[in-house]
């Protein structure tokens, strides 16, 4: 079965950086989208970014484009999220997810990681 394992979260001071990683296994096809999503405390889950196998990238929150960079290693089914200049409002549980669906349908992705917690202190 499909397994998604995300990692790399932690506690960092404002202005610091973190790099999240996600590895997906058990997929029957290599044509799948992978993305990062987050859920701040007490708020709904929101899309951060998503990337197709061919590298087409979507950032769901425009203001993150300058600070967050998504990349993908297709050979290893691994997804990364480089987060720089972190702010307290970036504090959230970050989830990796994947599916054969396009990035526009991220809320319907079937396969999710367990989440990795990011805390940014002021």
PDB file of C-alpha atoms in Angstrom:
ATOM      1  CA  UNK A   1       0.000   0.000   0.000  1.00  0.00           C
ATOM      2  CA  UNK A   2       0.973   3.634  -0.344  1.00  0.00           C
ATOM      3  CA  UNK A   3       2.981   5.159   2.463  1.00  0.00           C
ATOM      4  CA  UNK A   4       3.833   8.807   2.864  1.00  0.00           C
ATOM      5  CA  UNK A   5       6.409   9.821   5.441  1.00  0.00           C
ATOM      6  CA  UNK A   6       7.084  13.475   6.135  1.00  0.00           C
ATOM      7  CA  UNK A   7       9.754  14.890   8.416  1.00  0.00           C
ATOM      8  CA  UNK A   8      11.975  17.849   9.153  1.00  0.00           C
ATOM      9  CA  UNK A   9       9.842  20.014  11.390  1.00  0.00           C
ATOM     10  CA  UNK A  10      11.036  21.591  14.594  1.00  0.00           C
ATOM     11  CA  UNK A  11      11.265  24.738  16.645  1.00  0.00           C
ATOM     12  CA  UNK A  12      13.028  27.694  15.087  1.00  0.00           C
ATOM     13  CA  UNK A  13      13.318  31.380  15.813  1.00  0.00           C
ATOM     14  CA  UNK A  14      11.726  33.932  13.542  1.00  0.00           C
ATOM     15  CA  UNK A  15      13.965  34.537  10.554  1.00  0.00           C
ATOM     16  CA  UNK A  16      15.310  31.016  10.636  1.00  0.00           C
ATOM     17  CA  UNK A  17      15.028  28.190   8.104  1.00  0.00           C
ATOM     18  CA  UNK A  18      13.804  24.625   7.984  1.00  0.00           C
ATOM     19  CA  UNK A  19      13.757  21.992   5.263  1.00  0.00           C
ATOM     20  CA  UNK A  20      10.918  19.504   5.222  1.00  0.00           C
ATOM     21  CA  UNK A  21      11.205  16.173   3.442  1.00  0.00           C
ATOM     22  CA  UNK A  22       8.622  13.670   2.275  1.00  0.00           C
ATOM     23  CA  UNK A  23       9.005  10.243   0.736  1.00  0.00           C
ATOM     24  CA  UNK A  24       6.181   8.325  -0.909  1.00  0.00           C
ATOM     25  CA  UNK A  25       6.307   4.600  -1.565  1.00  0.00           C
ATOM     26  CA  UNK A  26       3.976   1.970  -2.940  1.00  0.00           C
ATOM     27  CA  UNK A  27       2.573   4.064  -5.765  1.00  0.00           C
ATOM     28  CA  UNK A  28       1.581   2.032  -8.796  1.00  0.00           C
ATOM     29  CA  UNK A  29       2.240   4.861 -11.190  1.00  0.00           C
ATOM     30  CA  UNK A  30       4.909   7.528 -11.434  1.00  0.00           C
ATOM     31  CA  UNK A  31       2.446  10.110 -12.713  1.00  0.00           C
ATOM     32  CA  UNK A  32       1.404  11.725  -9.476  1.00  0.00           C
ATOM     33  CA  UNK A  33       1.325  15.135  -7.878  1.00  0.00           C
ATOM     34  CA  UNK A  34       2.953  15.834  -4.524  1.00  0.00           C
ATOM     35  CA  UNK A  35       2.327  18.764  -2.257  1.00  0.00           C
ATOM     36  CA  UNK A  36       2.688  20.431   1.105  1.00  0.00           C
ATOM     37  CA  UNK A  37      -0.239  21.554   3.174  1.00  0.00           C
ATOM     38  CA  UNK A  38      -0.455  23.031   6.632  1.00  0.00           C
ATOM     39  CA  UNK A  39      -2.879  23.444   9.466  1.00  0.00           C
ATOM     40  CA  UNK A  40      -2.210  26.299  11.878  1.00  0.00           C
ATOM     41  CA  UNK A  41      -3.452  25.858  15.451  1.00  0.00           C
ATOM     42  CA  UNK A  42      -7.218  26.289  15.578  1.00  0.00           C
ATOM     43  CA  UNK A  43      -7.535  26.839  11.858  1.00  0.00           C
ATOM     44  CA  UNK A  44      -8.454  24.843   8.789  1.00  0.00           C
ATOM     45  CA  UNK A  45      -5.934  23.029   6.646  1.00  0.00           C
ATOM     46  CA  UNK A  46      -4.636  25.112   3.754  1.00  0.00           C
ATOM     47  CA  UNK A  47      -2.592  24.485   0.687  1.00  0.00           C
ATOM     48  CA  UNK A  48       1.026  25.628   0.667  1.00  0.00           C
ATOM     49  CA  UNK A  49       2.451  24.316  -2.591  1.00  0.00           C
ATOM     50  CA  UNK A  50       2.151  21.420  -5.007  1.00  0.00           C
ATOM     51  CA  UNK A  51       4.283  20.098  -7.846  1.00  0.00           C
ATOM     52  CA  UNK A  52       3.544  17.695 -10.662  1.00  0.00           C
ATOM     53  CA  UNK A  53       5.927  15.033 -11.882  1.00  0.00           C
ATOM     54  CA  UNK A  54       6.918  17.297 -14.759  1.00  0.00           C
ATOM     55  CA  UNK A  55       7.776  20.124 -12.392  1.00  0.00           C
ATOM     56  CA  UNK A  56       4.763  22.349 -12.801  1.00  0.00           C
ATOM     57  CA  UNK A  57       4.491  24.172  -9.492  1.00  0.00           C
ATOM     58  CA  UNK A  58       1.549  25.772  -7.750  1.00  0.00           C
ATOM     59  CA  UNK A  59       1.823  28.040  -4.734  1.00  0.00           C
ATOM     60  CA  UNK A  60      -1.562  28.401  -3.083  1.00  0.00           C
ATOM     61  CA  UNK A  61      -0.499  31.372  -0.979  1.00  0.00           C
ATOM     62  CA  UNK A  62       1.213  34.062  -3.051  1.00  0.00           C
ATOM     63  CA  UNK A  63       3.026  35.569  -0.093  1.00  0.00           C
ATOM     64  CA  UNK A  64       4.952  32.347   0.481  1.00  0.00           C
ATOM     65  CA  UNK A  65       6.568  32.293  -2.951  1.00  0.00           C
ATOM     66  CA  UNK A  66       9.427  34.515  -1.821  1.00  0.00           C
ATOM     67  CA  UNK A  67      10.242  32.434   1.249  1.00  0.00           C
ATOM     68  CA  UNK A  68       9.271  28.828   0.468  1.00  0.00           C
ATOM     69  CA  UNK A  69      10.727  26.681  -2.305  1.00  0.00           C
ATOM     70  CA  UNK A  70       9.371  23.282  -3.299  1.00  0.00           C
ATOM     71  CA  UNK A  71      11.447  20.715  -5.139  1.00  0.00           C
ATOM     72  CA  UNK A  72      11.048  17.119  -6.118  1.00  0.00           C
ATOM     73  CA  UNK A  73      13.340  14.156  -6.718  1.00  0.00           C
ATOM     74  CA  UNK A  74      11.397  11.877  -9.034  1.00  0.00           C
ATOM     75  CA  UNK A  75      13.972   9.110  -8.914  1.00  0.00           C
ATOM     76  CA  UNK A  76      13.361   8.715  -5.194  1.00  0.00           C
ATOM     77  CA  UNK A  77       9.728   9.863  -4.983  1.00  0.00           C
ATOM     78  CA  UNK A  78      10.859  12.522  -2.550  1.00  0.00           C
ATOM     79  CA  UNK A  79       9.504  16.004  -2.040  1.00  0.00           C
ATOM     80  CA  UNK A  80      11.201  18.873  -0.239  1.00  0.00           C
ATOM     81  CA  UNK A  81      10.078  22.207   1.125  1.00  0.00           C
ATOM     82  CA  UNK A  82      12.775  24.755   1.891  1.00  0.00           C
ATOM     83  CA  UNK A  83      11.359  27.365   4.223  1.00  0.00           C
ATOM     84  CA  UNK A  84      13.368  30.538   4.781  1.00  0.00           C
ATOM     85  CA  UNK A  85      12.740  33.730   6.733  1.00  0.00           C
ATOM     86  CA  UNK A  86      10.196  31.919   8.840  1.00  0.00           C
ATOM     87  CA  UNK A  87       7.588  33.926  10.703  1.00  0.00           C
ATOM     88  CA  UNK A  88       5.498  33.068  13.779  1.00  0.00           C
ATOM     89  CA  UNK A  89       2.435  32.857  11.522  1.00  0.00           C
ATOM     90  CA  UNK A  90       4.081  29.923   9.735  1.00  0.00           C
ATOM     91  CA  UNK A  91       3.594  27.874  12.883  1.00  0.00           C
ATOM     92  CA  UNK A  92       1.510  24.857  11.903  1.00  0.00           C
ATOM     93  CA  UNK A  93       1.412  21.136  11.361  1.00  0.00           C
ATOM     94  CA  UNK A  94       2.760  20.556   7.882  1.00  0.00           C
ATOM     95  CA  UNK A  95       1.531  17.616   5.863  1.00  0.00           C
ATOM     96  CA  UNK A  96       2.816  16.024   2.689  1.00  0.00           C
ATOM     97  CA  UNK A  97       0.265  14.437   0.378  1.00  0.00           C
ATOM     98  CA  UNK A  98       0.202  12.748  -2.997  1.00  0.00           C
ATOM     99  CA  UNK A  99      -2.219  11.404  -5.573  1.00  0.00           C
ATOM    100  CA  UNK A 100      -2.659  10.976  -9.304  1.00  0.00           C
ATOM    101  CA  UNK A 101      -5.062  13.926  -9.199  1.00  0.00           C
ATOM    102  CA  UNK A 102      -3.916  17.359 -10.387  1.00  0.00           C
ATOM    103  CA  UNK A 103      -2.741  19.934  -7.867  1.00  0.00           C
ATOM    104  CA  UNK A 104      -6.001  21.832  -8.228  1.00  0.00           C
ATOM    105  CA  UNK A 105      -7.741  18.930  -6.509  1.00  0.00           C
ATOM    106  CA  UNK A 106      -5.410  18.691  -3.522  1.00  0.00           C
ATOM    107  CA  UNK A 107      -8.245  18.491  -1.026  1.00  0.00           C
ATOM    108  CA  UNK A 108      -9.153  15.142  -2.592  1.00  0.00           C
ATOM    109  CA  UNK A 109      -5.652  13.663  -2.360  1.00  0.00           C
ATOM    110  CA  UNK A 110      -5.906  10.165  -0.929  1.00  0.00           C
ATOM    111  CA  UNK A 111      -2.457   9.698   0.558  1.00  0.00           C
ATOM    112  CA  UNK A 112      -1.237  11.843   3.435  1.00  0.00           C
ATOM    113  CA  UNK A 113       1.717  11.797   5.748  1.00  0.00           C
ATOM    114  CA  UNK A 114       1.362  11.908   9.490  1.00  0.00           C
ATOM    115  CA  UNK A 115       2.451  15.526   9.637  1.00  0.00           C
ATOM    116  CA  UNK A 116       5.516  17.290  10.947  1.00  0.00           C
ATOM    117  CA  UNK A 117       5.177  20.181  13.370  1.00  0.00           C
ATOM    118  CA  UNK A 118       6.789  23.527  12.717  1.00  0.00           C
ATOM    119  CA  UNK A 119       6.935  26.101  15.501  1.00  0.00           C
ATOM    120  CA  UNK A 120       8.371  29.541  14.879  1.00  0.00           C
ATOM    121  CA  UNK A 121       9.068  31.588  17.984  1.00  0.00           C
ATOM    122  CA  UNK A 122       9.158  35.368  17.969  1.00  0.00           C
TER     123      UNK A 122
END
